[in-house]
Structure formats: C-alpha cells, structure tokens
Tab-separated table of C-alpha atoms in Angstrom:
chain	number	residue	atom	x	y	z
A	1	MET	CA	92.756	-66.832	74.553
A	2	ASN	CA	96.463	-67.299	75.553
A	3	PRO	CA	99.227	-66.269	73.202
A	4	PHE	CA	100.513	-68.695	70.639
A	5	VAL	CA	102.769	-69.011	67.664
A	6	TYR	CA	101.308	-70.744	64.506
A	7	ASN	CA	103.929	-71.858	61.845
A	8	ALA	CA	101.909	-71.992	58.650
A	9	ASN	CA	103.868	-74.104	56.027
A	10	PRO	CA	103.898	-72.948	52.500
A	11	GLY	CA	102.511	-75.178	49.612
A	12	ARG	CA	99.871	-75.535	46.937
A	13	VAL	CA	97.376	-78.220	47.393
A	14	ILE	CA	95.084	-79.638	44.550
A	15	PHE	CA	92.334	-81.791	45.868
A	16	GLY	CA	89.698	-83.915	44.065
A	17	PRO	CA	88.915	-86.977	42.045
A	18	GLY	CA	90.765	-86.788	38.574
A	19	SER	CA	93.240	-84.118	39.722
A	20	HIS	CA	96.251	-86.526	39.011
A	21	SER	CA	95.739	-85.314	35.272
A	22	GLN	CA	97.187	-82.009	36.264
A	23	ILE	CA	100.723	-83.464	37.038
A	24	ALA	CA	102.350	-82.401	33.869
A	25	SER	CA	100.905	-78.901	34.158
A	26	GLU	CA	101.988	-78.646	37.530
A	27	VAL	CA	105.551	-79.574	36.700
A	28	GLN	CA	105.430	-76.859	34.108
A	29	LEU	CA	104.323	-74.499	36.780
A	30	MET	CA	107.023	-75.252	39.197
A	31	ASN	CA	109.451	-73.971	36.427
A	32	ALA	CA	112.223	-76.165	37.840
A	33	GLY	CA	113.113	-78.056	34.722
A	34	LYS	CA	112.787	-81.811	34.297
A	35	ALA	CA	111.346	-84.133	37.035
A	36	LEU	CA	112.779	-87.469	38.238
A	37	VAL	CA	109.934	-89.696	38.842
A	38	LEU	CA	110.396	-91.601	42.235
A	39	ALA	CA	108.779	-95.062	43.174
A	40	THR	CA	109.219	-98.157	45.141
A	41	PRO	CA	110.138	-101.353	43.161
A	42	THR	CA	106.582	-102.497	43.341
A	43	GLN	CA	105.380	-99.193	41.755
A	44	SER	CA	107.980	-99.350	38.946
A	45	LYS	CA	105.630	-99.843	36.061
A	46	ALA	CA	103.355	-96.986	37.019
A	47	ALA	CA	106.330	-94.786	37.396
A	48	HIS	CA	107.532	-95.455	34.014
A	49	ARG	CA	104.099	-95.059	32.543
A	50	LEU	CA	103.893	-91.532	34.119
A	51	SER	CA	107.470	-90.776	32.815
A	52	ASP	CA	106.280	-91.922	29.434
A	53	GLN	CA	103.280	-89.467	29.803
A	54	LEU	CA	105.491	-86.570	30.822
A	55	GLY	CA	107.695	-86.869	27.768
A	56	GLU	CA	110.180	-84.146	27.636
A	57	LEU	CA	109.256	-83.061	31.189
A	58	SER	CA	110.729	-86.294	32.645
A	59	ALA	CA	114.364	-86.713	33.350
A	60	GLY	CA	113.660	-90.416	34.079
A	61	VAL	CA	112.776	-92.959	36.956
A	62	PHE	CA	114.377	-93.975	40.146
A	63	ASP	CA	112.350	-96.931	41.473
A	64	GLN	CA	114.184	-98.056	44.510
A	65	ALA	CA	112.472	-96.185	47.378
A	66	VAL	CA	112.313	-98.305	50.473
A	67	MET	CA	110.922	-97.959	53.966
A	68	HIS	CA	112.608	-95.652	56.512
A	69	VAL	CA	114.976	-94.280	53.853
A	70	PRO	CA	118.183	-95.851	54.251
A	71	ALA	CA	120.946	-93.520	53.923
A	72	GLU	CA	122.491	-95.753	51.079
A	73	THR	CA	119.394	-95.437	49.202
A	74	ALA	CA	119.200	-91.708	49.760
A	75	LYS	CA	122.823	-91.391	48.287
A	76	ALA	CA	122.014	-93.339	45.239
A	77	ALA	CA	118.844	-91.251	44.548
A	78	ILE	CA	120.889	-88.101	45.060
A	79	GLU	CA	123.325	-89.181	42.446
A	80	ALA	CA	120.778	-90.325	40.029
A	81	ALA	CA	119.027	-86.840	40.214
A	82	LYS	CA	122.235	-85.204	39.561
A	83	ASN	CA	123.264	-87.536	36.738
A	84	MET	CA	119.940	-87.204	35.083
A	85	ASN	CA	119.945	-83.535	35.285
A	86	ALA	CA	116.686	-83.407	37.215
A	87	GLY	CA	115.514	-80.013	38.335
A	88	CYS	CA	112.698	-81.448	40.587
A	89	THR	CA	111.259	-84.806	41.743
A	90	ILE	CA	107.699	-86.298	41.475
A	91	ALA	CA	106.963	-88.456	44.315
A	92	VAL	CA	103.870	-90.799	43.535
A	93	GLY	CA	103.267	-93.230	46.413
A	94	GLY	CA	103.438	-93.459	50.200
A	95	GLY	CA	105.570	-92.232	52.929
A	96	SER	CA	108.678	-94.379	51.568
A	97	THR	CA	108.672	-92.529	48.246
A	98	ILE	CA	107.951	-88.935	49.603
A	99	GLY	CA	110.510	-89.613	52.142
A	100	LEU	CA	113.095	-90.321	49.549
A	101	ALA	CA	112.159	-86.949	47.723
A	102	LYS	CA	112.838	-85.322	50.867
A	103	ALA	CA	116.203	-86.797	51.048
A	104	ILE	CA	116.990	-85.541	47.690
A	105	ALA	CA	115.566	-82.111	48.467
A	106	LEU	CA	117.389	-81.777	51.721
A	107	ASP	CA	120.854	-82.352	49.921
A	108	THR	CA	120.111	-80.639	46.657
A	109	GLY	CA	117.104	-78.184	47.289
A	110	LYS	CA	115.292	-79.705	44.287
A	111	PRO	CA	111.596	-78.977	44.829
A	112	ILE	CA	109.085	-81.871	45.168
A	113	LEU	CA	105.655	-82.384	43.580
A	114	ALA	CA	103.886	-84.961	45.758
A	115	VAL	CA	101.158	-87.295	44.717
A	116	PRO	CA	100.271	-89.416	47.708
A	117	THR	CA	98.714	-92.773	47.203
A	118	THR	CA	98.511	-93.667	50.902
A	119	TYR	CA	97.331	-91.619	54.017
A	120	ALA	CA	100.717	-91.212	55.447
A	121	GLY	CA	100.602	-87.297	55.613
A	122	SER	CA	104.301	-86.809	54.978
A	123	GLU	CA	103.517	-84.588	51.989
A	124	MET	CA	102.359	-81.932	54.236
A	125	THR	CA	105.269	-81.825	56.717
A	126	PRO	CA	108.847	-80.362	56.603
A	127	ILE	CA	110.001	-83.451	58.551
A	128	TRP	CA	112.581	-85.581	56.971
A	129	GLY	CA	113.959	-89.062	58.268
A	130	ILE	CA	116.994	-91.149	57.302
A	131	THR	CA	118.068	-94.308	58.712
A	132	GLU	CA	121.692	-95.293	59.028
A	133	ALA	CA	123.404	-98.088	61.093
A	134	GLY	CA	120.101	-99.156	62.571
A	135	VAL	CA	119.157	-95.664	63.759
A	136	LYS	CA	116.603	-93.392	62.266
A	137	THR	CA	117.532	-89.694	62.503
A	138	THR	CA	114.699	-86.971	61.873
A	139	GLY	CA	114.784	-83.324	61.450
A	140	ARG	CA	112.909	-80.291	60.053
A	141	ASP	CA	113.775	-78.039	57.244
A	142	LEU	CA	111.525	-76.155	54.786
A	143	LYS	CA	113.587	-77.309	51.836
A	144	VAL	CA	111.882	-80.888	52.093
A	145	LEU	CA	108.263	-79.548	52.254
A	146	PRO	CA	106.762	-80.433	48.779
A	147	ARG	CA	105.999	-77.334	46.774
A	148	THR	CA	102.779	-78.912	45.309
A	149	VAL	CA	100.632	-81.770	46.416
A	150	ILE	CA	97.879	-83.381	44.339
A	151	TYR	CA	95.368	-85.450	46.477
A	152	ASP	CA	93.274	-87.568	44.027
A	153	PRO	CA	91.085	-90.223	45.815
A	154	GLU	CA	90.703	-92.029	42.451
A	155	LEU	CA	94.446	-93.145	42.849
A	156	LEU	CA	93.630	-94.856	46.093
A	157	VAL	CA	90.890	-97.218	45.045
A	158	THR	CA	93.292	-99.843	44.363
A	159	LEU	CA	95.047	-99.401	47.716
A	160	PRO	CA	94.274	-102.851	49.340
A	161	ASP	CA	92.586	-103.190	52.688
A	162	PHE	CA	95.696	-104.300	54.627
A	163	ILE	CA	97.429	-101.048	53.670
A	164	THR	CA	94.461	-98.740	53.721
A	165	GLY	CA	93.548	-99.500	57.558
A	166	PRO	CA	97.132	-98.805	59.040
A	167	SER	CA	97.765	-95.966	56.698
A	168	GLY	CA	94.579	-94.384	58.001
A	169	MET	CA	95.499	-95.003	61.709
A	170	ASN	CA	98.937	-93.609	61.006
A	171	ALA	CA	97.228	-90.303	60.008
A	172	ILE	CA	95.029	-90.392	63.119
A	173	ALA	CA	98.258	-90.904	65.043
A	174	HIS	CA	99.686	-87.646	63.693
A	175	CYS	CA	96.386	-85.854	64.761
A	176	VAL	CA	96.447	-87.257	68.283
A	177	GLU	CA	100.140	-86.306	68.677
A	178	ALA	CA	99.446	-82.779	67.468
A	179	LEU	CA	96.819	-82.087	70.111
A	180	TYR	CA	99.306	-82.531	72.869
A	181	ALA	CA	102.371	-81.252	71.272
A	182	GLU	CA	104.594	-79.004	73.318
A	183	ASN	CA	103.760	-76.068	70.879
A	184	ALA	CA	100.155	-77.052	70.230
A	185	ASN	CA	98.007	-74.069	69.153
A	186	PRO	CA	94.198	-73.443	68.592
A	187	ILE	CA	94.743	-73.690	64.775
A	188	THR	CA	96.556	-77.037	64.535
A	189	SER	CA	94.386	-78.428	67.409
A	190	MET	CA	91.198	-77.539	65.227
A	191	MET	CA	92.644	-79.199	62.167
A	192	ALA	CA	93.857	-82.203	64.121
A	193	GLU	CA	90.427	-82.848	65.707
A	194	GLU	CA	88.758	-82.542	62.297
A	195	GLY	CA	91.356	-84.970	60.853
A	196	ILE	CA	90.511	-87.521	63.519
A	197	ARG	CA	86.729	-87.016	62.920
A	198	ALA	CA	86.867	-87.385	59.216
A	199	ILE	CA	89.197	-90.449	59.235
A	200	GLY	CA	87.341	-92.086	62.103
A	201	ARG	CA	83.898	-91.866	60.376
A	202	SER	CA	85.395	-93.023	56.775
A	203	LEU	CA	88.222	-95.588	57.392
A	204	GLU	CA	86.147	-98.670	58.064
A	205	GLU	CA	84.342	-98.060	54.786
A	206	ALA	CA	87.348	-97.259	53.044
A	207	VAL	CA	88.770	-100.596	54.041
A	208	LYS	CA	85.698	-102.770	53.377
A	209	GLN	CA	84.506	-100.879	50.258
A	210	GLN	CA	87.668	-100.395	48.278
A	211	GLU	CA	86.143	-98.446	45.426
A	212	ASN	CA	84.123	-96.166	47.602
A	213	ILE	CA	85.261	-92.704	46.339
A	214	ALA	CA	83.373	-90.865	49.233
A	215	ALA	CA	85.054	-92.716	51.922
A	216	ARG	CA	88.398	-92.532	50.106
A	217	SER	CA	87.877	-88.670	49.771
A	218	ASP	CA	87.007	-88.234	53.437
A	219	THR	CA	90.104	-90.367	54.658
A	220	LEU	CA	92.334	-88.490	52.384
A	221	TYR	CA	90.961	-85.185	53.478
A	222	GLY	CA	91.601	-86.319	57.223
A	223	ALA	CA	95.176	-87.357	56.209
A	224	TRP	CA	95.770	-83.997	54.573
A	225	LEU	CA	94.717	-82.173	58.002
A	226	ALA	CA	96.787	-84.890	59.939
A	227	GLY	CA	100.083	-83.920	58.050
A	228	ALA	CA	99.457	-80.243	57.980
A	229	SER	CA	98.662	-80.392	61.821
A	230	LEU	CA	101.964	-82.605	62.725
A	231	GLY	CA	104.063	-80.466	60.312
A	232	ALA	CA	103.312	-77.270	62.177
A	233	VAL	CA	104.060	-78.576	65.694
A	234	GLY	CA	106.612	-80.908	67.405
A	235	MET	CA	106.561	-84.647	67.945
A	236	ALA	CA	106.268	-86.567	71.226
A	237	LEU	CA	106.341	-89.908	72.681
A	238	HIS	CA	104.273	-91.776	70.176
A	239	HIS	CA	106.809	-90.673	67.338
A	240	LYS	CA	109.747	-91.453	69.300
A	241	LEU	CA	108.470	-94.965	69.896
A	242	CYS	CA	107.648	-95.482	66.257
A	243	HIS	CA	110.850	-94.117	64.956
A	244	THR	CA	112.658	-96.476	67.399
A	245	LEU	CA	110.713	-99.514	66.301
A	246	GLY	CA	110.804	-98.835	62.626
A	247	GLY	CA	114.452	-97.666	62.339
A	248	SER	CA	116.044	-100.117	64.811
A	249	PHE	CA	114.004	-102.993	64.293
A	250	ASN	CA	112.863	-102.608	60.572
A	251	LEU	CA	109.150	-102.855	61.550
A	252	PRO	CA	106.641	-101.646	59.050
A	253	HIS	CA	105.870	-97.915	59.487
A	254	ALA	CA	102.114	-97.700	59.413
A	255	GLU	CA	101.540	-100.831	61.261
A	256	VAL	CA	103.739	-99.644	64.118
A	257	HIS	CA	101.846	-96.413	64.370
A	258	THR	CA	98.415	-98.387	64.256
A	259	ILE	CA	99.570	-100.702	67.194
A	260	ILE	CA	101.216	-97.972	69.250
A	261	ILE	CA	98.811	-95.125	69.262
A	262	PRO	CA	96.214	-96.573	71.568
A	263	TYR	CA	98.807	-97.230	74.183
A	264	VAL	CA	100.469	-93.893	73.988
A	265	THR	CA	96.951	-92.122	74.182
A	266	ALA	CA	96.230	-94.182	77.319
A	267	TYR	CA	99.669	-93.233	78.786
A	268	ASN	CA	98.901	-89.329	78.150
A	269	THR	CA	95.365	-89.188	79.170
A	270	LEU	CA	95.564	-88.008	82.713
A	271	ALA	CA	98.483	-85.612	81.765
A	272	ALA	CA	96.617	-84.082	78.774
A	273	PRO	CA	93.152	-84.416	79.596
A	274	ASP	CA	91.878	-81.566	77.339
A	275	ALA	CA	93.817	-83.001	74.212
A	276	ILE	CA	92.816	-86.446	74.760
A	277	GLY	CA	89.215	-85.285	75.334
A	278	ARG	CA	89.116	-83.872	71.950
A	279	VAL	CA	90.322	-87.220	70.644
A	280	ALA	CA	87.350	-88.708	72.311
A	281	LYS	CA	84.806	-86.098	71.109
A	282	ALA	CA	85.975	-86.719	67.411
A	283	LEU	CA	85.689	-90.365	67.815
A	284	GLY	CA	82.141	-90.110	69.205
A	285	VAL	CA	83.019	-91.396	72.787
A	286	GLU	CA	82.044	-90.007	75.996
A	287	SER	CA	85.216	-88.961	77.868
A	288	SER	CA	89.094	-88.690	77.488
A	289	ALA	CA	89.164	-91.995	79.416
A	290	ASP	CA	87.335	-93.804	76.548
A	291	ALA	CA	89.697	-92.410	73.735
A	292	ALA	CA	92.404	-95.024	73.824
A	293	SER	CA	89.929	-98.014	73.810
A	294	ALA	CA	88.112	-96.240	70.897
A	295	LEU	CA	91.311	-96.319	69.050
A	296	PHE	CA	91.961	-99.880	69.953
A	297	ASP	CA	88.331	-100.853	68.862
A	298	LEU	CA	88.805	-98.945	65.554
A	299	ASN	CA	91.894	-100.937	64.910
A	300	ILE	CA	89.812	-104.187	65.428
A	301	ALA	CA	87.103	-102.934	63.101
A	302	ILE	CA	89.604	-102.371	60.295
A	303	GLY	CA	91.140	-105.788	60.779
A	304	ALA	CA	94.486	-104.392	61.532
A	305	LYS	CA	97.270	-106.334	63.228
A	306	MET	CA	97.127	-105.770	66.980
A	307	THR	CA	100.544	-106.910	68.459
A	308	LEU	CA	104.251	-106.023	67.853
A	309	SER	CA	104.642	-109.881	67.866
A	310	GLU	CA	102.730	-109.990	64.537
A	311	LEU	CA	105.166	-107.566	62.938
A	312	GLY	CA	108.053	-109.924	63.847
A	313	MET	CA	109.423	-108.420	67.170
A	314	THR	CA	110.672	-110.597	69.577
A	315	GLU	CA	109.973	-110.469	73.363
A	316	GLU	CA	113.805	-110.165	73.805
A	317	ASP	CA	113.714	-106.910	71.634
A	318	LEU	CA	111.656	-105.142	74.070
A	319	ASP	CA	114.426	-104.244	76.467
A	320	LYS	CA	116.637	-102.753	73.687
A	321	ALA	CA	113.660	-100.787	72.262
A	322	ALA	CA	113.023	-99.311	75.822
A	323	ASP	CA	116.502	-98.284	76.154
A	324	ILE	CA	116.533	-96.611	72.728
A	325	ALA	CA	113.260	-94.877	73.157
A	326	THR	CA	114.229	-93.300	76.371
A	327	ARG	CA	117.932	-92.486	75.727
A	328	ASN	CA	117.040	-89.164	74.104
A	329	PRO	CA	113.237	-88.752	74.631
A	330	TYR	CA	111.045	-86.371	72.822
A	331	TYR	CA	108.900	-83.867	74.774
A	332	ASN	CA	105.840	-85.648	76.275
A	333	PRO	CA	103.044	-84.341	78.525
A	334	GLN	CA	103.452	-87.325	80.811
A	335	PRO	CA	107.020	-87.852	81.928
A	336	VAL	CA	108.896	-90.615	80.149
A	337	THR	CA	110.583	-93.280	82.350
A	338	ARG	CA	112.259	-96.476	81.138
A	339	GLU	CA	110.209	-98.620	83.290
A	340	SER	CA	106.932	-97.138	82.141
A	341	ILE	CA	107.864	-97.435	78.303
A	342	ARG	CA	109.020	-101.008	78.947
A	343	ARG	CA	105.663	-101.791	80.334
A	344	LEU	CA	103.914	-99.841	77.431
A	345	LEU	CA	105.932	-101.879	74.874
A	346	ASP	CA	105.071	-105.085	76.656
A	347	ASP	CA	101.184	-104.362	76.352
A	348	ALA	CA	101.741	-103.665	72.742
A	349	PHE	CA	103.645	-106.769	72.140
A	350	HIS	CA	100.946	-108.826	73.501
A	351	GLY	CA	97.941	-106.618	72.306
A	352	ARG	CA	96.353	-106.045	75.725
A	353	ARG	CA	93.511	-103.617	75.832
A	354	PRO	CA	95.003	-100.094	76.817
A	355	THR	CA	94.148	-98.772	80.477
A	356	VAL	CA	94.365	-95.358	81.829
A	357	ASP	CA	96.023	-95.418	85.387
C-alpha cells in the first residue's frame, strides 16, 4: 500500500431513532453555557419549542438562517450570540442552519451541537462557506466542526420528497468527489464508497415512503459517511461548480448538486477510472463508464429536477458561470478548461444524458 495521510476529524456522534431526546443532556455535557438555537424562518416554531424545552439551558432563538450563509446574516447571528450571552449553538436543520452555526463558530469559537434534519453532511466537515457580493467563499477550520452531532432518523420522516431526493444526491456527490480528491486515501475512499452504496439502495424508498424509518436510517448513515469523507479530503470541480452556481446565481444548493454530479462524474471518468469504478460498483453497475448514467437514472427515479433551466438559470448565465468557475479552479483529476466547462454547463442546462468521451 502506498503511503498516505488521513486527517481524522474529532467529534462525538450519537445515532439512532429517538436520539434527539438527548439534546439537553448533550448541551450540559459540552459545558459551554447556554445554547442559542438556530433555525430558518420556516423552522421557527420548532426552534422555539426546543428553546422552551431546554429552559435555563437556552439563551434564545435566532431564526433567520438562509441558503448560502449571506455575510449580513452571519454578522447578525454573531451579534445575537454575543448579546444573548450564548456559550454554544444548537443547529437543528439542514446545511443553511448548520452553515450559520459555523459562521458564528468561525468568528467566536462557540462550539456547535448539530442535529441535522436533511442529508447535507455539513455537520461532519470543518468546511465553512459565506456569500458576499455574489461570491461564495469557502475555507477549512476545525473551529467550525460541530463538537457533537445527533443523527435521529425520526426527525426526517416529515422531510418532503422534493427535499429528501436532492438532499440525498447532495450527499452522494460528496462521496463521489471524495473518491477522486487530490488527497484521497484508503480510509476516506472506503467510507465514501459505502456512503454511495447506502444512499443508492435507500434513497428512492426514502423519497416514496416518507415514514420508512429503515430507509431514512440507511440514507442518514450514508450522509454521515459522505460528510466525514469530504471533511477529511479536499474538494474538486464538482464543488467549485456548485459553489459558483449557488453563490453567484442563488440557485438552491441541493438541487444544483443533484443536477451537476452526473456530468462531473462523466467528465472525470477517463482521468480517474479507479475512483469512478468504485462509484459504479457501489451503485451496482458494471463499469466506470456506466457510473454517470447510473447517477442520472437515480435522479430520474427520485423525481428530481434534471436541468439548470428548471432552477431559474438562463442560457445567458452560462458564459458568466463558466468564467467564474474556471477563474480560480479547484484541483481536479481531469484538467479544467473554460471551453469544456461551458460545454458541461450547457449539457446540465438542457438535461442531456451525460456521456464519457
């Protein structure tokens, strides 16, 4: 075996149905004082219920988390945490809420208790992202890695199908990217392949049978592995494109990942045959050449949106997106050119079946 470096991220994970009942005891175990409960506006009522249940352990609620963590929202949340004398935060929700907790932690060092209610995987990474002036900036800092994560599939049975599907595909995209990352290693690759396998076999059932706890558990397990895999290695072309499309065009995060991942997989197949071969194996198809189509077919099976045009992007936006995505490209196994990325985006805009060439 070749030498490698594996950066194991610290953290405490509690997994299983009903585990959200341990939130109060976990706040006490963190020994960081009162917790500020974070939420999106649509989850405000649930956040206030949790705050009431915590009683003296709660510093209050900040319910203005939004997609892509705008800088002004991050600043407001940081001020709220300081003004309420919060010693830590509780992020109950998806990537938007957990991302806001990370912005607070990045500035203040306040530890995070994450209770994910989607399959985003952000709770397992030290990666933060903040959007300002239409540009999403990302970075890595162990301060933003949640200290404790509670995975409870019971909290996901009310997650509607149109969120469940793209959220699961978002997690698969993390796994795919981890397999061909510049610093991929045998440990993260093992986790990433298992993550794809777990989500691939359960996501359609989770979408179509909303209260299927077994399917929810399997998909949540895969999402955990996805976040842990990506959190230990670097990002590549897929995330660069998604950060561009999300941060600069305000397209929905999970849906962008869902649409883009088959095309980036096809783009990298010839340059990373072993990694894409593991994707194919995990999805139960014969060869690396079939992996991109398998992801595309899974998108169809879960009823996902298949084109960037459906998300509100215009054809005139494609040139600008290609320019931004190739200006400061991330590492990628297949060299990135402006022409090739413009062609990839055009395929994704129209929803053509991805091809390996």
